[in-house]
Amino acid sequence: MTATFTPTNNLTLPTGWHRLTPIWQGGEEVIQQGLPHAQLAPAWQLLLLGDGSPTRHLQLLTGEPTEVDVIDMSLVGMDLDGAPDLIKAVPGPRLRRQVWLRTASGQRLAYATSWWEASHVDEYLQNRSLPIWASLARLRTELYRDVQGIYYGYSDALKSGFDEEGPFWGRHYLFWHHGQPLTLIYEVFSPYLTKYLGAMQLLQQSGEQEGEGEANSLESPEASKNQEVFNFNEP
C-alpha cells in the first residue's frame, strides 16, 4: 500500500482536523458505566467504550486487512489545536497525524487524528503508512488505552469522506506507555459498520414502559444532564 501525505514544517496550522459537532457527549463516568442500549447498542459499546484495538476489531469484522490513508502530518508546536483538553498531557512540541482507516478494498471505516511529541514520533511510527496498532505491535510496545470521552454528532467533512449520513459516534483516548502519556487519539466511526455490528441503537422492547423509553433516548433529560456534566471546551 502506498500512503500519501504532505508533511508541514511550519506552525501556521494550514490544515484543520475533523472534529464532531456533538449533540450529545459523555466523559469518564459515562464510559465506565456504559450507556442504555436504546442509546448505543451493545456491539457498538464494545467498539467505542472498550480498550481493545479498533484496527484489530475492524479487521475481524470485515475479514480484510485494515489499512490507512495518511492525509496529514503537521507540526502544531505547542498549539492546543482545538483538541480535547488531554492534549496538554502530551509533551510538546507536538505533531498531528490524520488518517482514514479503510479495508484493503477501499471502504472507509473510521477517521482518526492523533497528537504525538514531535521529537519521539519516529520511534513509534517507523512506517507511517501502517495503522498505529500495527506499528506498536511490531515494536512489542506495551500500552494502555484510556478512553476518556465519547461523542455523538455531525461533521460535514466526515459525511463527505464516509459518503454516509450522520450523526456519527466518536471518542478520544490517551495511550499510556511505561506510565507516561504517549499519544492522544480522536476517532470517529462510519455508520457503514452497521453492516457488521447491527443498528447503533436497539429498539425499545415492548415490555418497557413509555416513560422508561423516553428516559433512555438521546434527547432525554438524563442525556442532557450528562452533556452538561461532561461538556468539553470547544476550540
Tab-separated table of C-alpha atoms in Angstrom, residues 49 75 88 99 102 118 123 153 192 200 224:
chain	number	residue	atom	x	y	z
A	49	LEU	CA	-16.036	2.035	25.096
A	75	LEU	CA	3.768	20.163	13.218
A	88	LYS	CA	-1.916	19.022	27.462
A	99	VAL	CA	-5.747	9.158	8.704
A	102	ARG	CA	-10.199	1.507	5.445
A	118	ALA	CA	7.240	15.544	17.643
A	123	GLU	CA	10.421	5.961	17.359
A	153	GLY	CA	-22.661	14.393	16.470
A	192	TYR	CA	-21.195	1.694	7.331
A	200	MET	CA	-26.441	1.711	16.536
A	224	SER	CA	-28.924	16.467	28.586
